[in-house]
CSV table of C-alpha atoms in Angstrom, one decimal:
chain,number,residue,atom,x,y,z
A,1,MET,CA,32.0,-7.0,-7.2
A,2,LYS,CA,30.9,-3.8,-5.4
A,3,LYS,CA,29.0,-2.8,-8.5
A,4,LYS,CA,27.0,-6.0,-8.2
A,5,ILE,CA,26.0,-5.2,-4.6
A,6,ILE,CA,25.0,-1.7,-5.6
A,7,LEU,CA,22.9,-3.1,-8.4
A,8,LEU,CA,21.2,-5.5,-5.9
A,9,CYS,CA,20.3,-2.5,-3.7
A,10,LEU,CA,19.0,-0.5,-6.7
A,11,VAL,CA,16.8,-3.4,-7.8
A,12,VAL,CA,15.3,-3.7,-4.3
A,13,ASN,CA,14.8,0.1,-4.3
A,14,SER,CA,13.1,-0.2,-7.6
A,15,ILE,CA,10.6,-2.7,-6.2
A,16,MET,CA,9.9,-0.3,-3.3
A,17,ALA,CA,9.4,2.5,-5.8
A,18,GLN,CA,6.5,0.6,-7.2
A,19,ASP,CA,4.4,1.0,-4.1
A,20,PHE,CA,5.8,-2.2,-2.6
A,21,HIS,CA,3.5,-3.8,-5.1
A,22,LEU,CA,0.6,-3.5,-2.8
A,23,SER,CA,-2.2,-5.0,-4.9
A,24,ILE,CA,-5.0,-4.0,-2.7
A,25,TYR,CA,-3.4,-0.5,-2.8
A,26,ASP,CA,-6.3,1.7,-1.7
A,27,ALA,CA,-7.0,-0.3,1.3
A,28,ALA,CA,-4.0,1.6,2.8
A,29,PRO,CA,-5.1,5.2,1.9
A,30,LEU,CA,-2.1,7.0,3.6
A,31,PHE,CA,0.3,4.8,1.5
A,32,LEU,CA,-1.5,5.8,-1.7
A,33,ASN,CA,-1.9,9.5,-1.2
A,34,PRO,CA,-1.2,11.8,1.9
A,35,ALA,CA,-4.3,13.8,0.9
A,36,MET,CA,-6.4,10.9,2.1
A,37,THR,CA,-5.3,11.3,5.7
A,38,GLY,CA,-8.4,11.5,7.9
A,39,LEU,CA,-10.7,11.0,5.0
A,40,VAL,CA,-13.0,8.7,6.9
A,41,ASP,CA,-16.5,9.1,8.3
A,42,ALA,CA,-15.5,7.8,11.7
A,43,LYS,CA,-13.8,8.9,14.9
A,44,TYR,CA,-10.6,7.3,13.7
A,45,ARG,CA,-9.2,4.6,11.5
A,46,VAL,CA,-6.7,1.8,12.3
A,47,HIS,CA,-5.3,-0.2,9.3
A,48,LEU,CA,-3.0,-3.2,9.1
A,49,GLN,CA,-1.7,-4.9,5.9
A,50,TYR,CA,0.7,-7.7,5.1
A,51,ARG,CA,2.1,-9.0,1.8
A,52,ASN,CA,4.2,-12.1,1.1
A,53,GLN,CA,5.7,-12.2,-2.5
A,54,TRP,CA,7.8,-14.6,-4.5
A,55,ASN,CA,7.5,-17.5,-2.1
A,56,SER,CA,7.6,-19.8,-5.1
A,57,VAL,CA,10.9,-18.6,-6.5
A,58,ALA,CA,12.9,-17.0,-3.6
A,59,TYR,CA,14.7,-18.7,-0.7
A,60,LYS,CA,13.5,-15.8,1.4
A,61,PRO,CA,10.4,-14.2,0.0
A,62,PHE,CA,9.8,-10.5,0.0
A,63,GLN,CA,7.6,-9.4,2.9
A,64,THR,CA,5.9,-6.1,3.4
A,65,ALA,CA,4.0,-5.1,6.6
A,66,LEU,CA,2.1,-1.8,7.1
A,67,ALA,CA,0.3,-0.2,10.0
A,68,SER,CA,-1.4,3.2,10.1
A,69,PHE,CA,-3.6,5.3,12.3
A,70,ASP,CA,-5.5,8.4,11.2
A,71,MET,CA,-8.4,10.6,12.3
A,72,PRO,CA,-10.4,13.6,11.1
A,73,TYR,CA,-10.5,16.9,13.1
A,74,LYS,CA,-12.8,19.6,11.6
A,75,LYS,CA,-11.3,20.3,8.2
A,76,TRP,CA,-8.0,18.5,9.1
A,77,GLY,CA,-6.8,15.0,9.1
A,78,PHE,CA,-3.9,13.7,11.1
A,79,GLY,CA,-2.1,10.3,11.0
A,80,LEU,CA,0.9,8.1,11.4
A,81,GLN,CA,2.1,5.3,9.1
A,82,ILE,CA,4.8,2.7,9.6
A,83,THR,CA,6.0,0.3,6.9
A,84,ASN,CA,8.6,-2.4,6.8
A,85,MET,CA,9.9,-4.4,3.8
A,86,ARG,CA,12.4,-7.3,4.0
A,87,ALA,CA,13.8,-9.2,1.1
A,88,GLY,CA,16.5,-11.7,0.1
A,89,VAL,CA,19.2,-13.8,1.7
A,90,GLY,CA,21.0,-10.7,3.1
A,91,ASN,CA,17.9,-9.6,4.9
A,92,TYR,CA,17.8,-6.3,3.1
A,93,ASN,CA,15.4,-4.2,5.2
A,94,ALA,CA,13.6,-0.9,4.7
A,95,PHE,CA,11.8,0.6,7.6
A,96,GLN,CA,9.8,3.8,7.2
A,97,ALA,CA,7.8,6.0,9.7
A,98,VAL,CA,6.0,9.1,8.6
A,99,LEU,CA,3.6,11.6,10.2
A,100,SER,CA,0.8,12.6,7.9
A,101,SER,CA,-1.6,15.5,7.7
A,102,ALA,CA,-4.3,16.8,5.2
A,103,TYR,CA,-6.5,19.8,4.8
A,104,TYR,CA,-10.0,19.6,3.2
A,105,ILE,CA,-11.4,22.5,1.1
A,106,PRO,CA,-15.1,22.3,0.0
A,107,ILE,CA,-15.4,23.9,-3.5
A,108,ASP,CA,-19.1,24.5,-3.5
A,109,LYS,CA,-21.6,25.6,-0.8
A,110,ASN,CA,-23.2,22.2,-0.7
A,111,LYS,CA,-19.8,20.6,0.0
A,112,PHE,CA,-20.3,18.1,-2.8
A,113,HIS,CA,-17.1,19.0,-4.7
A,114,ASN,CA,-14.0,18.8,-2.5
A,115,LEU,CA,-10.2,19.3,-2.7
A,116,ASN,CA,-7.8,17.7,-0.2
A,117,PHE,CA,-4.1,18.6,0.2
A,118,GLY,CA,-1.8,16.3,2.2
A,119,LEU,CA,1.8,16.2,3.4
A,120,GLN,CA,3.9,13.5,5.0
A,121,ALA,CA,7.3,13.7,6.7
A,122,GLY,CA,9.5,11.2,8.5
A,123,PHE,CA,12.4,8.9,7.8
A,124,ASN,CA,13.6,5.7,6.1
A,125,GLN,CA,16.1,3.4,7.8
A,126,LYS,CA,17.7,0.9,5.4
A,127,SER,CA,20.0,-2.0,6.4
A,128,VAL,CA,21.6,-5.1,5.0
A,129,GLU,CA,23.5,-8.0,6.6
A,130,TYR,CA,26.3,-8.2,4.0
A,131,LYS,CA,28.1,-11.0,5.8
A,132,LEU,CA,25.3,-13.4,4.7
A,133,TYR,CA,26.2,-12.8,1.1
A,134,THR,CA,28.8,-14.7,-0.9
A,135,PHE,CA,31.3,-13.0,-3.3
A,136,ASP,CA,33.5,-14.0,-6.2
A,137,ASN,CA,36.7,-13.8,-4.0
A,138,GLN,CA,35.2,-16.5,-1.7
A,139,TYR,CA,34.7,-19.1,-4.4
A,140,VAL,CA,36.9,-22.2,-4.1
A,141,ASN,CA,37.5,-24.4,-7.2
A,142,LYS,CA,37.8,-27.8,-5.4
A,143,ASP,CA,35.4,-30.5,-4.4
A,144,GLY,CA,33.1,-29.5,-7.1
A,145,GLY,CA,33.3,-25.8,-6.2
A,146,TYR,CA,31.8,-23.9,-3.2
A,147,PHE,CA,31.9,-20.6,-1.4
A,148,ASP,CA,34.1,-20.3,1.6
A,149,GLN,CA,32.8,-17.4,3.7
A,150,THR,CA,35.9,-17.6,6.0
A,151,GLN,CA,37.9,-16.0,3.2
A,152,SER,CA,37.9,-12.2,2.7
A,153,SER,CA,35.3,-11.0,0.4
A,154,GLY,CA,37.4,-8.1,-0.8
A,155,GLU,CA,34.5,-5.7,-0.2
A,156,ASN,CA,34.7,-2.5,1.8
A,157,PHE,CA,31.2,-1.8,3.3
A,158,ASN,CA,31.3,1.3,5.4
A,159,ARG,CA,28.0,0.7,7.1
A,160,GLN,CA,25.3,-1.9,7.5
A,161,SER,CA,22.5,0.7,7.8
A,162,PHE,CA,21.7,4.3,7.3
A,163,ILE,CA,18.8,6.8,7.8
A,164,ILE,CA,17.5,9.2,5.3
A,165,PRO,CA,14.6,11.7,5.4
A,166,GLN,CA,11.2,11.0,3.7
A,167,VAL,CA,8.9,13.8,2.5
A,168,ASN,CA,5.7,13.1,0.4
A,169,ALA,CA,2.8,15.2,-0.8
A,170,GLY,CA,-0.5,14.7,-2.5
A,171,MET,CA,-3.8,16.2,-3.8
A,172,LEU,CA,-7.2,14.7,-4.2
A,173,TYR,CA,-10.5,15.8,-5.8
A,174,TYR,CA,-13.7,13.9,-5.1
A,175,TYR,CA,-17.5,14.3,-5.5
A,176,ALA,CA,-19.2,13.4,-2.3
A,177,ARG,CA,-23.0,13.7,-3.0
A,178,GLN,CA,-24.4,10.6,-1.4
A,179,GLN,CA,-27.6,10.5,-3.6
A,180,SER,CA,-25.6,10.7,-6.9
A,181,ARG,CA,-25.4,7.9,-9.4
A,182,PHE,CA,-21.7,8.7,-9.9
A,183,ASN,CA,-19.0,9.7,-7.4
A,184,PRO,CA,-15.8,10.4,-9.4
A,185,PHE,CA,-12.4,11.0,-7.8
A,186,PHE,CA,-8.9,11.9,-9.0
A,187,GLY,CA,-5.7,12.1,-7.0
A,188,ILE,CA,-1.9,12.7,-7.6
A,189,SER,CA,0.9,12.2,-5.2
A,190,ALA,CA,4.7,12.6,-5.1
A,191,PHE,CA,7.2,10.7,-2.9
A,192,ASN,CA,10.9,11.2,-2.0
A,193,ILE,CA,10.5,14.9,-2.7
A,194,VAL,CA,13.9,15.8,-1.1
A,195,GLN,CA,15.6,13.0,-3.1
A,196,PRO,CA,18.1,12.0,-0.4
A,197,LYS,CA,21.4,10.3,-1.1
A,198,GLU,CA,21.5,6.6,-0.1
A,199,THR,CA,24.5,4.3,-0.1
A,200,PHE,CA,26.2,1.7,2.1
A,201,PHE,CA,29.6,3.1,1.0
A,202,ASP,CA,31.3,6.4,1.6
A,203,LYS,CA,31.4,7.3,-2.1
A,204,GLY,CA,28.6,7.3,-4.6
A,205,ASN,CA,26.0,9.6,-6.0
A,206,ASN,CA,23.0,7.3,-5.7
A,207,VAL,CA,19.9,9.3,-4.7
A,208,LEU,CA,16.4,8.1,-4.1
A,209,PRO,CA,14.5,9.5,-7.1
A,210,LEU,CA,11.1,11.1,-7.2
A,211,ARG,CA,8.1,8.7,-7.5
A,212,TYR,CA,4.8,9.8,-8.8
A,213,TYR,CA,1.3,8.3,-8.5
A,214,ALA,CA,-1.9,9.2,-10.3
A,215,HIS,CA,-5.2,7.4,-9.4
A,216,LEU,CA,-8.7,8.0,-10.6
A,217,GLY,CA,-12.1,6.3,-10.9
A,218,THR,CA,-15.7,6.6,-10.0
A,219,ARG,CA,-18.1,4.9,-7.7
A,220,ILE,CA,-21.2,3.9,-9.7
A,221,ASN,CA,-24.3,3.2,-7.5
A,222,ILE,CA,-26.2,0.7,-9.7
A,223,GLY,CA,-28.9,0.3,-7.1
A,224,GLU,CA,-29.6,0.6,-3.5
A,225,LEU,CA,-27.7,-2.6,-2.7
A,226,LEU,CA,-25.0,-2.8,-5.4
A,227,TYR,CA,-22.1,-0.5,-6.4
A,228,ILE,CA,-19.0,-0.9,-8.6
A,229,ILE,CA,-15.8,1.2,-8.8
A,230,PRO,CA,-13.8,1.1,-12.0
A,231,LYS,CA,-10.4,2.7,-11.3
A,232,VAL,CA,-6.9,3.2,-12.6
A,233,LEU,CA,-3.5,3.6,-10.9
A,234,ILE,CA,-0.4,4.8,-12.7
A,235,MET,CA,3.0,4.8,-11.0
A,236,LYS,CA,6.3,6.2,-12.4
A,237,GLN,CA,9.8,6.5,-11.1
A,238,THR,CA,12.6,7.3,-13.5
A,239,SER,CA,12.3,4.7,-16.2
A,240,ALA,CA,10.0,2.4,-14.2
A,241,PHE,CA,6.4,2.8,-15.3
A,242,GLU,CA,3.4,0.8,-14.1
A,243,GLN,CA,-0.3,0.7,-14.9
A,244,THR,CA,-3.0,-1.0,-12.9
A,245,TYR,CA,-6.6,-1.3,-14.1
A,246,ALA,CA,-9.2,-2.5,-11.5
A,247,LEU,CA,-12.8,-3.1,-10.9
A,248,ASP,CA,-14.2,-3.2,-7.3
A,249,ALA,CA,-17.7,-4.3,-6.4
A,250,GLY,CA,-19.8,-4.3,-3.2
A,251,TYR,CA,-23.2,-5.9,-2.4
A,252,TYR,CA,-25.1,-4.8,0.7
A,253,PHE,CA,-27.1,-7.4,2.6
A,254,LYS,CA,-29.6,-5.1,4.2
A,255,ASN,CA,-31.0,-7.4,6.8
A,256,ASP,CA,-27.6,-8.3,8.2
A,257,ASN,CA,-26.0,-4.8,7.7
A,258,PHE,CA,-23.2,-6.5,5.9
A,259,TYR,CA,-21.2,-5.7,2.7
A,260,LEU,CA,-19.7,-8.4,0.5
A,261,LEU,CA,-16.6,-7.1,-1.3
A,262,ALA,CA,-14.8,-8.3,-4.3
A,263,GLY,CA,-12.4,-7.0,-7.0
A,264,LEU,CA,-10.2,-7.7,-10.0
A,265,ASN,CA,-6.9,-5.9,-10.8
A,266,TYR,CA,-4.7,-6.2,-13.8
A,267,ARG,CA,-1.1,-4.8,-13.5
A,268,VAL,CA,0.1,-4.6,-17.1
A,269,GLN,CA,2.8,-7.2,-18.0
A,270,ASP,CA,3.1,-8.2,-14.3
A,271,ALA,CA,0.1,-9.8,-12.6
A,272,SER,CA,-3.6,-10.4,-12.4
A,273,VAL,CA,-5.0,-10.0,-8.9
A,274,ALA,CA,-8.3,-11.2,-7.4
A,275,TYR,CA,-9.5,-10.2,-3.9
A,276,PHE,CA,-12.6,-10.7,-1.8
A,277,GLY,CA,-13.6,-9.4,1.6
A,278,PHE,CA,-16.4,-8.1,3.7
A,279,ARG,CA,-17.4,-5.1,5.8
A,280,LYS,CA,-19.4,-5.7,8.9
A,281,ASP,CA,-20.1,-2.8,11.4
A,282,ASN,CA,-16.8,-1.2,12.2
A,283,TYR,CA,-14.6,-3.9,10.5
A,284,ILE,CA,-13.3,-4.3,7.0
A,285,PHE,CA,-11.3,-7.4,5.9
A,286,LYS,CA,-9.8,-8.2,2.5
A,287,PHE,CA,-7.7,-11.1,1.1
A,288,GLY,CA,-6.0,-10.9,-2.3
A,289,TYR,CA,-3.8,-13.1,-4.4
A,290,ASP,CA,-1.5,-12.2,-7.3
A,291,PHE,CA,-1.3,-14.5,-10.3
A,292,ASN,CA,2.1,-13.7,-12.0
A,293,THR,CA,1.7,-13.0,-15.7
A,294,SER,CA,5.2,-11.6,-16.4
A,295,SER,CA,8.1,-13.3,-18.1
A,296,LEU,CA,8.8,-15.0,-14.8
A,297,LYS,CA,5.6,-17.0,-14.9
A,298,ASN,CA,7.4,-20.1,-16.4
A,299,VAL,CA,9.5,-20.3,-13.2
A,300,SER,CA,6.9,-19.1,-10.7
A,301,LYS,CA,4.1,-21.2,-12.2
A,302,MET,CA,2.1,-18.0,-12.0
A,303,LYS,CA,2.3,-17.9,-8.2
A,304,GLY,CA,2.9,-14.4,-7.1
A,305,ALA,CA,1.8,-13.1,-3.7
A,306,PHE,CA,-0.9,-13.2,-1.1
A,307,GLU,CA,-2.0,-10.1,0.7
A,308,ILE,CA,-4.3,-9.5,3.7
A,309,SER,CA,-5.7,-6.2,5.0
A,310,PHE,CA,-7.7,-5.3,8.1
A,311,THR,CA,-9.3,-1.9,8.9
A,312,TYR,CA,-11.1,-0.8,12.1
A,313,ILE,CA,-13.3,2.3,11.9
A,314,PRO,CA,-15.1,2.8,15.2
A,315,GLY,CA,-18.3,4.9,15.2
A,316,LYS,CA,-19.2,7.9,13.1
A,317,THR,CA,-18.4,11.4,14.2
A,318,LYS,CA,-21.4,13.3,15.5
A,319,LEU,CA,-20.5,16.5,13.7
A,320,GLN,CA,-19.0,16.4,10.2
A,321,THR,CA,-17.6,19.5,8.7
A,322,ILE,CA,-17.5,18.2,5.1
A,323,LYS,CA,-18.9,15.2,3.3
A,324,ASN,CA,-16.3,12.4,2.9
A,325,CYS,CA,-15.5,10.6,-0.3
A,326,PRO,CA,-17.8,7.6,-0.6
A,327,ARG,CA,-15.5,4.6,-0.1
A,328,LEU,CA,-12.6,5.2,-2.4
């Protein structure tokens, strides 16, 4: 039975490896790529995001919460990000806190072409309440059959929680000329660089494997009031491979100083995602919903997840060393 519990933890880790399945993924820039730390034309940025998944099929749905703060300082960016994921009957929980920094290098004298390099370091704390689970040894074959949790499970958990280090790194290229019709960008990032060992038992060689992201796209300024951003996100961890193709759009209401935002994402063999939102002054709000398109759709009735993000970016900096990437 121990193998089954290990498998459960590995499945949950696999879900985490796929970016917690944040569908509005670039609303949380520090989560996508450490090189985007401080990449904002403001004094600082505060971001909150929440996701609720599998409410239609799970007794306890998967919940993800994220909070981050970052700010630019000359050619540097500094930030902090906290994430928490909880899933399942046994309240499997993964809490992460990382400090993030980035350094910006203009490639040309006009500072249109830019390279960013980022690094994150912190820790993961993972826990599970194994006493809430039921095991084969606790099954009783009378009165129609039931699990008696007063009986010994026969399992030997050595701990209910553990802490492991977290180190991530990333690189980003972007073209920042504001008058350009096209503003392309491309980034790569790697997570779990130290590949720490993680287990609830004393023995075992389970390590947290490397996870890679690649994201690219371009902002296309169709006119003074309208822009679109076609983009691609690719994620890989061991045999897990995920592709997301997306199209964002924004329309500016000049008289009201207001942006209407919308987007469509397609995560291959998993979900179709639609979101809408707005940007007004220093505030950005987005709401998204996942329509499940995987083999689970017959059970889930295509109900996947809802997601909410909120960003506060107060005031522009008076002096700006480099031009920022235009609304990745």
